[in-house]
Amino acid sequence: RATCRASAPIVRLAGVHLQPKLNLAPPRGPRRLEVCSYGAACYRRNPQHFHECFHPSLLPPAPDCASGCGRSAASGFKTCCKQCSSKPPNLDILVPAKHASLSGTWKPVPGRMVRGSAVWHQEGGRGWLWKGSVWLMAMSEDKVGGSSGVIAQEGGSARSPHLVEKWQVAGDDGWQSLPGLTVKVDAGHVASTHDDLCNTRDAREAELAKNADDILRRRRAGSKPAGYE
């Protein structure tokens, strides 16, 4: 192929040095389906209709973003966008019982990581949060990176602390379950750290959710949606 532009090539092969002559038309490009004009209210069951029109409302919802922002994850990823996952959120943590002093706002420590995960420090307090073999909380910085603390994730594995389902606390009789401990993503993070594509996808998801709610409301009211056949 490297000699195809030579003035006198040794050989001339169709498809290599020369454009082949074909008697067949090139294959058709992929067909883009039009979105059904009835949207989520479409009640048609004719297979031909589904061959002609695309129905976004029939796609299963994407899993939630692992960063806890409340949006759905991008296709093939655990988070909604790189901008969201690159900025660990502030956390609002509520701790019951004798460790209630650990309650409050926790902020990620800039540039500090343990095992590839962010480290959080309690604002105006002594608490530290990091991921060892599990998520751990301690009352002193020298514990960060170790495998011991006063509060720990109970079983399972979670990508972020707000995704932990159960916590346990160290006591005189060993580890005990700690119901009532909650870890939530600060509301300000949800609205401020997303790129344009993520915003567009979120708006589309919100529109699909709104359409689904409208369908349920009409069904409860006994009205017949448009597009019924």
Tab-separated table of C-alpha atoms in Angstrom:
chain	number	residue	atom	x	y	z
A	1	ARG	CA	0.000	0.000	0.000
A	2	ALA	CA	2.931	2.342	0.600
A	3	THR	CA	3.727	2.277	-3.135
A	4	CYS	CA	0.246	3.121	-4.343
A	5	ARG	CA	1.259	6.671	-5.374
A	6	ALA	CA	4.441	5.637	-7.243
A	7	SER	CA	4.637	6.566	-10.919
A	8	ALA	CA	5.365	2.963	-11.895
A	9	PRO	CA	4.461	0.580	-9.112
A	10	ILE	CA	5.471	-3.037	-9.436
A	11	VAL	CA	1.938	-4.292	-9.007
A	12	ARG	CA	-1.487	-2.732	-9.029
A	13	LEU	CA	-3.959	-4.458	-6.779
A	14	ALA	CA	-7.610	-3.508	-6.757
A	15	GLY	CA	-8.537	-2.311	-3.338
A	16	VAL	CA	-4.887	-1.636	-2.424
A	17	HIS	CA	-3.385	0.498	-5.174
A	18	LEU	CA	-6.614	1.119	-7.083
A	19	GLN	CA	-10.142	1.862	-5.973
A	20	PRO	CA	-12.147	-1.325	-6.657
A	21	LYS	CA	-15.022	-1.228	-9.091
A	22	LEU	CA	-18.177	-2.390	-7.408
A	23	ASN	CA	-21.492	-3.185	-9.035
A	24	LEU	CA	-23.317	-2.969	-5.727
A	25	ALA	CA	-24.432	0.156	-3.939
A	26	PRO	CA	-22.668	0.878	-0.629
A	27	PRO	CA	-24.527	-0.345	2.469
A	28	ARG	CA	-27.042	1.965	4.047
A	29	GLY	CA	-25.950	3.896	7.094
A	30	PRO	CA	-27.553	3.270	10.472
A	31	ARG	CA	-31.118	4.493	10.619
A	32	ARG	CA	-31.946	7.156	13.192
A	33	LEU	CA	-35.368	6.604	14.698
A	34	GLU	CA	-37.669	9.505	15.320
A	35	VAL	CA	-38.780	9.978	18.900
A	36	CYS	CA	-42.417	9.044	19.385
A	37	SER	CA	-44.527	12.203	19.496
A	38	TYR	CA	-46.728	10.772	22.264
A	39	GLY	CA	-43.762	10.373	24.617
A	40	ALA	CA	-44.369	8.396	27.795
A	41	ALA	CA	-48.123	8.473	27.089
A	42	CYS	CA	-47.837	6.225	24.046
A	43	TYR	CA	-50.111	3.206	24.318
A	44	ARG	CA	-49.523	1.733	20.880
A	45	ARG	CA	-48.607	-1.961	20.673
A	46	ASN	CA	-48.113	-2.344	16.941
A	47	PRO	CA	-44.570	-3.724	16.373
A	48	GLN	CA	-44.267	-1.571	13.262
A	49	HIS	CA	-44.652	1.534	15.425
A	50	PHE	CA	-41.672	0.479	17.573
A	51	HIS	CA	-39.701	-0.165	14.393
A	52	GLU	CA	-40.379	3.400	13.284
A	53	CYS	CA	-40.217	5.354	16.543
A	54	PHE	CA	-37.890	5.501	19.527
A	55	HIS	CA	-39.333	5.516	23.069
A	56	PRO	CA	-36.824	6.912	25.623
A	57	SER	CA	-39.298	6.353	28.442
A	58	LEU	CA	-39.008	2.575	27.964
A	59	LEU	CA	-35.287	2.572	28.762
A	60	PRO	CA	-34.495	1.388	32.304
A	61	PRO	CA	-33.309	4.157	34.635
A	62	ALA	CA	-29.561	4.426	35.148
A	63	PRO	CA	-28.100	3.691	38.598
A	64	ASP	CA	-27.477	6.591	40.962
A	65	CYS	CA	-24.189	8.469	40.796
A	66	ALA	CA	-21.738	6.920	43.278
A	67	SER	CA	-20.633	10.397	44.373
A	68	GLY	CA	-24.019	10.868	45.989
A	69	CYS	CA	-25.024	13.994	44.094
A	70	GLY	CA	-28.506	12.627	43.431
A	71	ARG	CA	-28.118	12.377	39.667
A	72	SER	CA	-27.883	9.210	37.590
A	73	ALA	CA	-24.566	7.730	36.544
A	74	ALA	CA	-23.386	8.125	32.966
A	75	SER	CA	-23.615	5.022	30.789
A	76	GLY	CA	-20.741	2.667	31.619
A	77	PHE	CA	-19.557	4.749	34.597
A	78	LYS	CA	-20.219	4.806	38.328
A	79	THR	CA	-20.514	8.582	38.517
A	80	CYS	CA	-22.459	11.177	36.543
A	81	CYS	CA	-19.440	13.150	35.292
A	82	LYS	CA	-15.723	13.628	35.875
A	83	GLN	CA	-16.217	17.053	37.392
A	84	CYS	CA	-18.507	15.637	40.065
A	85	SER	CA	-16.263	12.696	40.968
A	86	SER	CA	-13.092	14.826	41.044
A	87	LYS	CA	-14.465	17.046	43.826
A	88	PRO	CA	-15.358	15.077	46.962
A	89	PRO	CA	-18.410	16.675	48.608
A	90	ASN	CA	-18.803	18.100	52.075
A	91	LEU	CA	-20.656	15.658	54.316
A	92	ASP	CA	-23.329	16.262	56.932
A	93	ILE	CA	-22.846	13.579	59.586
A	94	LEU	CA	-25.145	12.864	62.511
A	95	VAL	CA	-23.732	10.589	65.227
A	96	PRO	CA	-25.968	9.483	68.119
A	97	ALA	CA	-25.098	8.404	71.677
A	98	LYS	CA	-21.834	9.230	73.403
A	99	HIS	CA	-19.985	10.148	70.193
A	100	ALA	CA	-22.460	12.888	69.294
A	101	SER	CA	-19.548	15.369	69.339
A	102	LEU	CA	-18.625	13.952	65.917
A	103	SER	CA	-21.847	15.327	64.423
A	104	GLY	CA	-21.563	18.264	62.061
A	105	THR	CA	-20.082	19.227	58.697
A	106	TRP	CA	-17.074	17.281	57.440
A	107	LYS	CA	-14.902	18.641	54.632
A	108	PRO	CA	-12.464	16.766	52.368
A	109	VAL	CA	-8.820	17.570	53.058
A	110	PRO	CA	-7.346	19.013	49.809
A	111	GLY	CA	-4.754	16.744	48.232
A	112	ARG	CA	-4.962	14.078	50.922
A	113	MET	CA	-5.835	10.531	49.898
A	114	VAL	CA	-5.719	7.110	51.546
A	115	ARG	CA	-5.939	4.040	49.320
A	116	GLY	CA	-7.254	6.174	46.493
A	117	SER	CA	-10.098	7.686	48.547
A	118	ALA	CA	-10.482	11.159	50.017
A	119	VAL	CA	-9.936	11.989	53.672
A	120	TRP	CA	-12.496	14.120	55.545
A	121	HIS	CA	-11.970	16.270	58.652
A	122	GLN	CA	-14.719	17.526	60.950
A	123	GLU	CA	-15.149	21.264	60.684
A	124	GLY	CA	-14.439	22.800	64.097
A	125	GLY	CA	-13.995	19.354	65.650
A	126	ARG	CA	-11.563	16.501	66.192
A	127	GLY	CA	-13.062	13.899	63.873
A	128	TRP	CA	-11.292	12.267	60.935
A	129	LEU	CA	-12.801	9.977	58.313
A	130	TRP	CA	-10.875	7.792	55.867
A	131	LYS	CA	-11.029	4.413	54.164
A	132	GLY	CA	-8.851	1.573	55.416
A	133	SER	CA	-10.177	-1.909	54.774
A	134	VAL	CA	-13.531	-0.221	55.557
A	135	TRP	CA	-14.593	3.377	56.276
A	136	LEU	CA	-13.356	4.511	59.700
A	137	MET	CA	-13.822	7.493	62.013
A	138	ALA	CA	-11.355	8.507	64.715
A	139	MET	CA	-10.790	11.375	67.130
A	140	SER	CA	-7.147	12.073	66.239
A	141	GLU	CA	-5.223	12.664	63.021
A	142	ASP	CA	-2.523	10.108	63.813
A	143	LYS	CA	-5.087	7.347	63.285
A	144	VAL	CA	-5.633	8.339	59.622
A	145	GLY	CA	-4.382	5.640	57.281
A	146	GLY	CA	-4.500	2.963	59.945
A	147	SER	CA	-6.988	0.195	60.570
A	148	SER	CA	-8.484	1.278	63.898
A	149	GLY	CA	-10.995	3.909	64.952
A	150	VAL	CA	-13.957	4.533	67.235
A	151	ILE	CA	-16.584	4.072	64.512
A	152	ALA	CA	-16.369	1.797	61.481
A	153	GLN	CA	-18.405	0.583	58.542
A	154	GLU	CA	-20.264	-2.599	59.421
A	155	GLY	CA	-19.852	-5.186	56.668
A	156	GLY	CA	-19.997	-4.744	52.931
A	157	SER	CA	-18.015	-2.355	50.789
A	158	ALA	CA	-18.950	1.193	49.795
A	159	ARG	CA	-17.256	3.545	47.356
A	160	SER	CA	-18.092	6.608	49.469
A	161	PRO	CA	-19.024	7.040	53.149
A	162	HIS	CA	-22.536	8.277	52.381
A	163	LEU	CA	-23.215	4.945	50.652
A	164	VAL	CA	-22.457	2.921	53.802
A	165	GLU	CA	-25.619	1.154	54.954
A	166	LYS	CA	-24.603	0.238	58.525
A	167	TRP	CA	-22.098	1.560	61.050
A	168	GLN	CA	-20.701	0.111	64.251
A	169	VAL	CA	-19.008	1.616	67.300
A	170	ALA	CA	-16.200	0.269	69.470
A	171	GLY	CA	-17.233	-0.454	73.062
A	172	ASP	CA	-16.132	-2.341	76.136
A	173	ASP	CA	-17.667	-5.533	74.748
A	174	GLY	CA	-16.268	-5.136	71.240
A	175	TRP	CA	-17.942	-3.711	68.171
A	176	GLN	CA	-21.660	-2.963	68.410
A	177	SER	CA	-24.124	-1.766	65.792
A	178	LEU	CA	-24.764	1.988	65.794
A	179	PRO	CA	-28.226	2.666	64.355
A	180	GLY	CA	-29.086	6.287	63.787
A	181	LEU	CA	-25.740	7.354	62.335
A	182	THR	CA	-26.375	9.129	59.043
A	183	VAL	CA	-23.983	10.472	56.423
A	184	LYS	CA	-25.448	12.777	53.781
A	185	VAL	CA	-23.923	14.786	50.963
A	186	ASP	CA	-24.061	18.544	51.538
A	187	ALA	CA	-26.848	20.035	49.407
A	188	GLY	CA	-24.541	22.683	47.939
A	189	HIS	CA	-22.440	20.025	46.220
A	190	VAL	CA	-25.440	18.685	44.301
A	191	ALA	CA	-25.998	21.878	42.325
A	192	SER	CA	-22.485	23.225	41.788
A	193	THR	CA	-20.159	20.544	40.413
A	194	HIS	CA	-21.342	19.215	37.051
A	195	ASP	CA	-20.324	19.698	33.430
A	196	ASP	CA	-22.593	20.700	30.540
A	197	LEU	CA	-23.183	17.170	29.241
A	198	CYS	CA	-24.161	16.051	32.721
A	199	ASN	CA	-26.594	18.962	33.028
A	200	THR	CA	-28.147	18.065	29.672
A	201	ARG	CA	-28.540	14.419	30.651
A	202	ASP	CA	-30.011	15.378	34.018
A	203	ALA	CA	-32.548	17.673	32.344
A	204	ARG	CA	-33.553	14.806	30.025
A	205	GLU	CA	-33.906	12.430	32.971
A	206	ALA	CA	-35.992	15.008	34.828
A	207	GLU	CA	-38.281	15.388	31.817
A	208	LEU	CA	-38.767	11.608	31.557
A	209	ALA	CA	-39.532	11.438	35.276
A	210	LYS	CA	-42.053	14.270	34.942
A	211	ASN	CA	-43.763	12.516	32.026
A	212	ALA	CA	-44.009	9.307	34.051
A	213	ASP	CA	-45.544	11.206	36.964
A	214	ASP	CA	-48.080	12.782	34.604
A	215	ILE	CA	-49.086	9.335	33.329
A	216	LEU	CA	-49.660	8.033	36.850
A	217	ARG	CA	-51.646	11.111	37.809
A	218	ARG	CA	-53.936	10.732	34.777
A	219	ARG	CA	-54.399	7.040	35.479
A	220	ARG	CA	-55.453	7.765	39.053
A	221	ALA	CA	-57.869	10.379	37.740
A	222	GLY	CA	-59.322	7.869	35.277
A	223	SER	CA	-58.542	9.883	32.158
A	224	LYS	CA	-57.362	8.283	28.912
A	225	PRO	CA	-53.873	9.343	27.788
A	226	ALA	CA	-53.264	10.659	24.284
A	227	GLY	CA	-51.773	8.124	21.889
A	228	TYR	CA	-54.003	5.257	22.932
A	229	GLU	CA	-54.810	2.770	20.208
